[in-house]
PDB file of C-alpha atoms in Angstrom:
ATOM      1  CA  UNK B   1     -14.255-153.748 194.418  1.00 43.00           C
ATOM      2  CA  UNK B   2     -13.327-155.732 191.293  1.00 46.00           C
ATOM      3  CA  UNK B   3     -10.593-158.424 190.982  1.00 46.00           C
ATOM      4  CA  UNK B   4      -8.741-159.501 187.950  1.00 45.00           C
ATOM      5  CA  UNK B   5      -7.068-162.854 188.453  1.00 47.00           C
ATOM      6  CA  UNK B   6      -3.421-162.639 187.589  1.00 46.00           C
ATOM      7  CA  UNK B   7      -1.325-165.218 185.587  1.00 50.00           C
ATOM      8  CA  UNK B   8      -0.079-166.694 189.347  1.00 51.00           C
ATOM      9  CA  UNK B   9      -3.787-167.423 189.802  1.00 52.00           C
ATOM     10  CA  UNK B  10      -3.611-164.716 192.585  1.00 51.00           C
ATOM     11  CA  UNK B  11      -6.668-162.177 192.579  1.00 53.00           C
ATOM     12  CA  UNK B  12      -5.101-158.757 191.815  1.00 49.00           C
ATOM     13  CA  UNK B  13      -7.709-156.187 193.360  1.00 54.00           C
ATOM     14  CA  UNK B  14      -8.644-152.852 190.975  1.00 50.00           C
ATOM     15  CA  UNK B  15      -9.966-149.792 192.867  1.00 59.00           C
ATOM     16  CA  UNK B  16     -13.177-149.205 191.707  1.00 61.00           C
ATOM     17  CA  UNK B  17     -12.217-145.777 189.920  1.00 62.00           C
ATOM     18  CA  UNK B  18      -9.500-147.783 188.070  1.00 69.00           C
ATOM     19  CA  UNK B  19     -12.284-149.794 186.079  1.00 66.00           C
ATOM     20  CA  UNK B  20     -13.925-146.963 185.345  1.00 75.00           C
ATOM     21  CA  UNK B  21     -11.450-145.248 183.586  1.00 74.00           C
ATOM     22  CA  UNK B  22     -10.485-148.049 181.675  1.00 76.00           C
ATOM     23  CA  UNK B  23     -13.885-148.660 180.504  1.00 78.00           C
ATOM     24  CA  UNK B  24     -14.013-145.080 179.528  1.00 80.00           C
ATOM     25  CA  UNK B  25     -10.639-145.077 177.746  1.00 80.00           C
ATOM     26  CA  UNK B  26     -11.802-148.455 175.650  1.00 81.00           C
ATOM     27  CA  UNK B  27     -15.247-146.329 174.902  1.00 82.00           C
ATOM     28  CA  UNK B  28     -13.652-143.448 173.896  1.00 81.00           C
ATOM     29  CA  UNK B  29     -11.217-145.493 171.731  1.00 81.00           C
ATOM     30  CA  UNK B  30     -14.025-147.368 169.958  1.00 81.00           C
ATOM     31  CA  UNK B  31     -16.113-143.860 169.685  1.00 82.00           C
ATOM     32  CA  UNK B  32     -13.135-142.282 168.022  1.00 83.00           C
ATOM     33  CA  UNK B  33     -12.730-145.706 165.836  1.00 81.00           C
ATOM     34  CA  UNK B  34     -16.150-145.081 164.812  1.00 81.00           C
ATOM     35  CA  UNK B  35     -16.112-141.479 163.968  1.00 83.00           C
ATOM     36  CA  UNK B  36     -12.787-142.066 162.061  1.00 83.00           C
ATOM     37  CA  UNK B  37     -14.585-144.833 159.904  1.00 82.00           C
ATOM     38  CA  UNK B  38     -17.793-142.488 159.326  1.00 83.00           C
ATOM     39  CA  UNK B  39     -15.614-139.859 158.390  1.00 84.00           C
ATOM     40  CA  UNK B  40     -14.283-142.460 155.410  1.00 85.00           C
ATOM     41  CA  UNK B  41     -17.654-143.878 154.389  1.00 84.00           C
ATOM     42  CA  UNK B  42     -18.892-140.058 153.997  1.00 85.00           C
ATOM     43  CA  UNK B  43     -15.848-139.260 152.318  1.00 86.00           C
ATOM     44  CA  UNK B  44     -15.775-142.294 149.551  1.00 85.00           C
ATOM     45  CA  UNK B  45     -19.593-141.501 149.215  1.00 82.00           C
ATOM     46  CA  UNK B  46     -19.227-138.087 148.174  1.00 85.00           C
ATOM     47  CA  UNK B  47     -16.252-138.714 146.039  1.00 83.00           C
ATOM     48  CA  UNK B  48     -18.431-140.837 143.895  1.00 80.00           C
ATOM     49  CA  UNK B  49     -21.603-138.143 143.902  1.00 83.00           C
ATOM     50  CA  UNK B  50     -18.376-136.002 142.741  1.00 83.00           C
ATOM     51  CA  UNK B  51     -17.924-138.290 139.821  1.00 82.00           C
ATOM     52  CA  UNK B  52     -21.056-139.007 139.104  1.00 80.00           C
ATOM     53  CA  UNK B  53     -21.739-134.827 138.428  1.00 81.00           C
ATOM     54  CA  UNK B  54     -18.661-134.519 136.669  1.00 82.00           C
ATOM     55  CA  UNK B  55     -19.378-137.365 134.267  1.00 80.00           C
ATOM     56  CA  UNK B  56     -23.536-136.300 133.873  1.00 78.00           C
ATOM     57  CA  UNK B  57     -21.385-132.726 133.275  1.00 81.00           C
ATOM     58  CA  UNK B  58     -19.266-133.642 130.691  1.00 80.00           C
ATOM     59  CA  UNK B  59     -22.024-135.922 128.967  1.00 78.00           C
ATOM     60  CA  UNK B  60     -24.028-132.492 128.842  1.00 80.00           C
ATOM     61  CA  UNK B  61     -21.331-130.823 127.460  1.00 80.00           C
ATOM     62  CA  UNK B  62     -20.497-133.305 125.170  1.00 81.00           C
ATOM     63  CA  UNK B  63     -24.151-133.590 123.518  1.00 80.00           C
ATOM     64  CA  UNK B  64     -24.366-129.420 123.540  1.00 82.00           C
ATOM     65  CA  UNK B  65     -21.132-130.197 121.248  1.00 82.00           C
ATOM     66  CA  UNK B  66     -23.092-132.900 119.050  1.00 80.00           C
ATOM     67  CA  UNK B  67     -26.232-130.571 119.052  1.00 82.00           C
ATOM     68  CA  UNK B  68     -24.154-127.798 117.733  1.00 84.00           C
ATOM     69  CA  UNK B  69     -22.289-129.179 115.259  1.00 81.00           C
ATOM     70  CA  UNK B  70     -25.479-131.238 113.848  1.00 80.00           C
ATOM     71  CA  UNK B  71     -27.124-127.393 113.589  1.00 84.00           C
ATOM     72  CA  UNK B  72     -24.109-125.983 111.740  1.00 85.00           C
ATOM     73  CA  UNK B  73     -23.435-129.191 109.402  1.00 82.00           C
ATOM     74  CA  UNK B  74     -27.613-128.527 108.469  1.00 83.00           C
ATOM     75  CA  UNK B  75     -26.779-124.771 108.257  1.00 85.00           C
ATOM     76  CA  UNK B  76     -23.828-125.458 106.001  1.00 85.00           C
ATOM     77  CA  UNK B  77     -25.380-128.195 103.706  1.00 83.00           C
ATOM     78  CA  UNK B  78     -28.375-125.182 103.407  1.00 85.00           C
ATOM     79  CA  UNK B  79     -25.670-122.495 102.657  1.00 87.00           C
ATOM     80  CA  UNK B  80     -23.907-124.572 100.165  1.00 86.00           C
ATOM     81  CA  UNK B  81     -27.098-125.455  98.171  1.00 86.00           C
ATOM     82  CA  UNK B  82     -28.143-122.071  97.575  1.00 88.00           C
ATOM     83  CA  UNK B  83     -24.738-121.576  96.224  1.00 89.00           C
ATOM     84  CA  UNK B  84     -25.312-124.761  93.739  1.00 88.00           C
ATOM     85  CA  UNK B  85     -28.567-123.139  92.718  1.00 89.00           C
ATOM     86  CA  UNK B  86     -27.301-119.164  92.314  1.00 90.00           C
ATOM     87  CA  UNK B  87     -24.830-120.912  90.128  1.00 90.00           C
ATOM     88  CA  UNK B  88     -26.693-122.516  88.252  1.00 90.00           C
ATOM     89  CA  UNK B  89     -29.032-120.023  87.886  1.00 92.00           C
ATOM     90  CA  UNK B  90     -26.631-117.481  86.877  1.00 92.00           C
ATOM     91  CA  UNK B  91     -25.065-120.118  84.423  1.00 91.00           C
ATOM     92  CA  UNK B  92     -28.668-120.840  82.259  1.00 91.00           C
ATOM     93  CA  UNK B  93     -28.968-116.990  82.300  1.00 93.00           C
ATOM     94  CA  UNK B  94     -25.796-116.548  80.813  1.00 93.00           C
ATOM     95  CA  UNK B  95     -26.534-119.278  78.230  1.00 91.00           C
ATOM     96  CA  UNK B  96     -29.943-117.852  77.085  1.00 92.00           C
ATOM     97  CA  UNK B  97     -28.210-114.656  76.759  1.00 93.00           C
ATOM     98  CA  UNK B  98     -25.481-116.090  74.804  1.00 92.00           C
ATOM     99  CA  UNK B  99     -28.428-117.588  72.438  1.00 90.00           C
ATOM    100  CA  UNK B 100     -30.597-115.158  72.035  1.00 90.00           C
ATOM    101  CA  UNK B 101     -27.772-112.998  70.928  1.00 90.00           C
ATOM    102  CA  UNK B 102     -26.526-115.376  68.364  1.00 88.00           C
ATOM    103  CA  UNK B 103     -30.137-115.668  67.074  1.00 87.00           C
ATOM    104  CA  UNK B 104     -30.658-111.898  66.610  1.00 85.00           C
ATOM    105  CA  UNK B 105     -26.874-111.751  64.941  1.00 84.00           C
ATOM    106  CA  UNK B 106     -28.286-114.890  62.796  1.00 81.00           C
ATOM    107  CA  UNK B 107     -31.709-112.842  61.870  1.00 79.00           C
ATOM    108  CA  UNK B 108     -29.924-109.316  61.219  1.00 78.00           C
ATOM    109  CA  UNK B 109     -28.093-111.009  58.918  1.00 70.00           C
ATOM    110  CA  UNK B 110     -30.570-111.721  56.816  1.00 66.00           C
ATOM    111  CA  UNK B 111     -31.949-108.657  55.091  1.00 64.00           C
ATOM    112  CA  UNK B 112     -34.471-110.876  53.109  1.00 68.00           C
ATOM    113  CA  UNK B 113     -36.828-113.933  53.953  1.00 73.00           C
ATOM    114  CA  UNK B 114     -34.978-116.933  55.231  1.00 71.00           C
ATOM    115  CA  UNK B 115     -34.586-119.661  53.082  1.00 78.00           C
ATOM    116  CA  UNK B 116     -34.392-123.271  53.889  1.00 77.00           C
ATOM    117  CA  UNK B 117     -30.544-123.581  54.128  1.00 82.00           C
ATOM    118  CA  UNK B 118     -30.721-120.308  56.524  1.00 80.00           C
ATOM    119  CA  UNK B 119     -33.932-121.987  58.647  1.00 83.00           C
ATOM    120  CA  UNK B 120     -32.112-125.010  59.256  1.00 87.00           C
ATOM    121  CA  UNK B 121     -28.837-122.875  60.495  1.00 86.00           C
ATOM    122  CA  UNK B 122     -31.246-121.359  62.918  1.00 86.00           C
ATOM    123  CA  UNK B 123     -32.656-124.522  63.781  1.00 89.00           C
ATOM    124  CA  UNK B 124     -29.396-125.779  63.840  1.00 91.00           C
ATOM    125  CA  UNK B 125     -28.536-123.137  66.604  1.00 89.00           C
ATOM    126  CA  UNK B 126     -31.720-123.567  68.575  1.00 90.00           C
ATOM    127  CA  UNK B 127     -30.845-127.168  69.047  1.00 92.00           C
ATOM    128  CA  UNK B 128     -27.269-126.909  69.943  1.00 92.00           C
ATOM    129  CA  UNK B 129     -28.481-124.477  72.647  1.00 91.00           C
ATOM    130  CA  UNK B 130     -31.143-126.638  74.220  1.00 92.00           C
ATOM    131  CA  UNK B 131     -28.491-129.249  74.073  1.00 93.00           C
ATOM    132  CA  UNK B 132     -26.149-127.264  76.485  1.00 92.00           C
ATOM    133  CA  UNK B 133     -29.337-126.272  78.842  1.00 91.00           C
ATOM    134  CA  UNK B 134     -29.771-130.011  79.157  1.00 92.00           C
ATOM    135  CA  UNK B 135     -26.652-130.647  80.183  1.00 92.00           C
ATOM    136  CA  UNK B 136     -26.297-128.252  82.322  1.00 91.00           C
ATOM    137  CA  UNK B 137     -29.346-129.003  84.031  1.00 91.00           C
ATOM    138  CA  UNK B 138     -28.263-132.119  84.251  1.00 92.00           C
ATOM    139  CA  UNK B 139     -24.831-131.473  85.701  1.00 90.00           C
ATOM    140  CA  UNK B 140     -26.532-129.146  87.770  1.00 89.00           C
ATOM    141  CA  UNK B 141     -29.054-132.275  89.127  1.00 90.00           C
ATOM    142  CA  UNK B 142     -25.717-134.390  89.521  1.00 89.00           C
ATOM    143  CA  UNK B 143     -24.075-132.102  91.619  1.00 87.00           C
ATOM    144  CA  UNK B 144     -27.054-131.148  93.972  1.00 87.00           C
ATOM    145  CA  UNK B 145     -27.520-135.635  93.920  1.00 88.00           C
ATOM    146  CA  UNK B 146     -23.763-135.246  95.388  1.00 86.00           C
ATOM    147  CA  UNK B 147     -24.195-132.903  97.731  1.00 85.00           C
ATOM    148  CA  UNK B 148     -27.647-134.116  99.090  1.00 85.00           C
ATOM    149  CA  UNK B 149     -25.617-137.577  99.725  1.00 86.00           C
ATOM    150  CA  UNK B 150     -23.320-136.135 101.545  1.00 84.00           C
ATOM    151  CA  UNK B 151     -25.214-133.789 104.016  1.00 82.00           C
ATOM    152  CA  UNK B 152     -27.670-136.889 104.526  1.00 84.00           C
ATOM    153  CA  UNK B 153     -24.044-139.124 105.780  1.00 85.00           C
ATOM    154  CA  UNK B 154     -22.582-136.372 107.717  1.00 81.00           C
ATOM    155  CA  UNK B 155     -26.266-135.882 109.467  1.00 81.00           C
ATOM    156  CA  UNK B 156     -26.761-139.704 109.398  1.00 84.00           C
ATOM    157  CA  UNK B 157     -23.171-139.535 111.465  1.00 83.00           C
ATOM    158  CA  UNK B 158     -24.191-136.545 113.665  1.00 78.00           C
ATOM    159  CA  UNK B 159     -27.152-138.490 114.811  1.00 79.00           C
ATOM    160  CA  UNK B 160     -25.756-141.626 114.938  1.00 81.00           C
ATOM    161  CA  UNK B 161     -23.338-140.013 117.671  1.00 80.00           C
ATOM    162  CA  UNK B 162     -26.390-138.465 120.159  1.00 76.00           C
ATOM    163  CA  UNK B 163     -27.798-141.691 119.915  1.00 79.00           C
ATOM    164  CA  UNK B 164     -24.808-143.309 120.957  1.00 79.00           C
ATOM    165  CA  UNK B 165     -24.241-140.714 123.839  1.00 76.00           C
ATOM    166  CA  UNK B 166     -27.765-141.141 125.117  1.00 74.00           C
ATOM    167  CA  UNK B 167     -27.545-144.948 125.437  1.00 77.00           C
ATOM    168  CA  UNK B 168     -24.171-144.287 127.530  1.00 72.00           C
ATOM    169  CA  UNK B 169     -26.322-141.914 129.573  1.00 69.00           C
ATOM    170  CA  UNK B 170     -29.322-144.057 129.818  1.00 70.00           C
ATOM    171  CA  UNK B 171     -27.190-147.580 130.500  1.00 72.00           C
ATOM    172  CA  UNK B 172     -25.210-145.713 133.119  1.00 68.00           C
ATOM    173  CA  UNK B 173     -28.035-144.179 135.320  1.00 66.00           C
ATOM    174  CA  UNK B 174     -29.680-147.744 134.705  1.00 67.00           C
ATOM    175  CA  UNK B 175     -26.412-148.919 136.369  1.00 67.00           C
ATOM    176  CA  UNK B 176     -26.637-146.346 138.886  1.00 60.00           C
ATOM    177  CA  UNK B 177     -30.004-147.432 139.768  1.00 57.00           C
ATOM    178  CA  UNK B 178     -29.242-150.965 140.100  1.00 56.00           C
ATOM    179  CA  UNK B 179     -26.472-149.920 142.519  1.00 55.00           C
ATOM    180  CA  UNK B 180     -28.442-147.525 144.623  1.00 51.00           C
ATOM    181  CA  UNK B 181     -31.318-150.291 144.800  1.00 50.00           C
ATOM    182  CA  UNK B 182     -28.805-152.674 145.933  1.00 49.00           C
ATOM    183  CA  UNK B 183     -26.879-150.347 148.530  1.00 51.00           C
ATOM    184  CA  UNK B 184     -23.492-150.746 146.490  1.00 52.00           C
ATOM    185  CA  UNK B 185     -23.072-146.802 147.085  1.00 50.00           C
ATOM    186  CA  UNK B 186     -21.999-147.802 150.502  1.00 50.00           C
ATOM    187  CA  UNK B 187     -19.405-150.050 152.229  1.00 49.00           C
ATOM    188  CA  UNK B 188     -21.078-153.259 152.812  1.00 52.00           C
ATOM    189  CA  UNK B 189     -21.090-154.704 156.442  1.00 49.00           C
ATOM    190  CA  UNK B 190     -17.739-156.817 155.889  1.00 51.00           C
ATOM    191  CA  UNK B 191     -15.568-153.713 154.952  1.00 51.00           C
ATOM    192  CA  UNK B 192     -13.125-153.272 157.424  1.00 48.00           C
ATOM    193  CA  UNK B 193     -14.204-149.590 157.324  1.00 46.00           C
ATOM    194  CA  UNK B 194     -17.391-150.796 158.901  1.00 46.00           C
ATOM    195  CA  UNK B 195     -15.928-153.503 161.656  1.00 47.00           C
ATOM    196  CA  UNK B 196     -15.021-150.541 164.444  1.00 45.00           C
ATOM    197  CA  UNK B 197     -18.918-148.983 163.863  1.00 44.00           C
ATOM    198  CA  UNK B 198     -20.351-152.767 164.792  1.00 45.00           C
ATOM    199  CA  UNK B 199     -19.286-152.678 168.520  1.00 43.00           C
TER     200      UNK B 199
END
């Protein structure tokens, strides 16, 4: 039989069965304690593997979006210079038409041979008209300089933006991997989370 020596300094004698109880009260206590404090560490744990996937989630996402929108800024810069050039094109044919109609007005004019003051009309007219197809090619060359300078910025920005999002992604699993190396996933041994699982 146990004794327990009471604040008189008197022995207070504890049937057997009494101390066993208590112990198993104070166990079960401790074991519950424990459990309850698992049950937190498991829970914080998975709450940040639930961040983590959201966040690797919506960094997917978000580079499907900068993937996408590089393809349809290169599909758009490709659509808008085949418009340039069908322009164009159907500008100088317009031109040549217009110029080979003024030089067959110019010749059916003449019913005899062309003098020198008629020759040099006709030259005249030859060289005003490979003025204007110089021009125009070169507004044409202008406007495709323009446009090329543009798509090469708004792809310079597109890809300037994966980059970006792939360093976040690479400087964050680096972090992750620092963490996991180092056990900061878990509550270290001084958390009062951990203080009940110690006994």
């Amino acid at each position: 039989m146990d004794t327990i020596t009471t604040s008189h300094g008197g022995p207070l004698q504890l049937q057997p069965s009494s101390v066993l109880g208590l112990r198993s009260a104070i166990m079960a206590v401790l074991r519950q304690c424990a459990l309850q404090s698992l049950v937190e560490i498991l829970t914080l744990h998975q709450g940040h593997r639930v961040r983590l996937a959201l966040k690797s989630w919506l960094n997917s996402v978000r580079q499907v979006q900068l993937h996408q929108h590089h393809a349809r800024t290169a599909a758009e810069a490709s659509r808008a210079s085949d418009r340039l050039a069908e322009k164009h094109e159907g500008n100088v044919a317009q031109l040549r038409k217009e110029w080979k109609h003024a030089r067959q007005a110019m010749m059916q004019s003449q019913q005899h041979e062309m003098n020198d003051d008629e020759l040099q009309k006709l030259r005249d007219l030859d060289k005003r008209y490979r003025r204007q197809m110089a021009e125009m090619h070169d507004s044409h060359e202008e406007l495709q300089g323009e446009h090329r300078s543009a798509h090469k910025e708004a792809q310079t920005m597109c890809k300037k933006n994966i980059k970006v999002l792939a360093m976040g992604v690479l400087e964050s699993l680096a972090t992750r991997t620092g963490r996991t190396g180092r056990g900061d996933d878990w509550p270290q041994g001084d958390s009062p989370s951990v203080c009940f699982m110690q006994w």
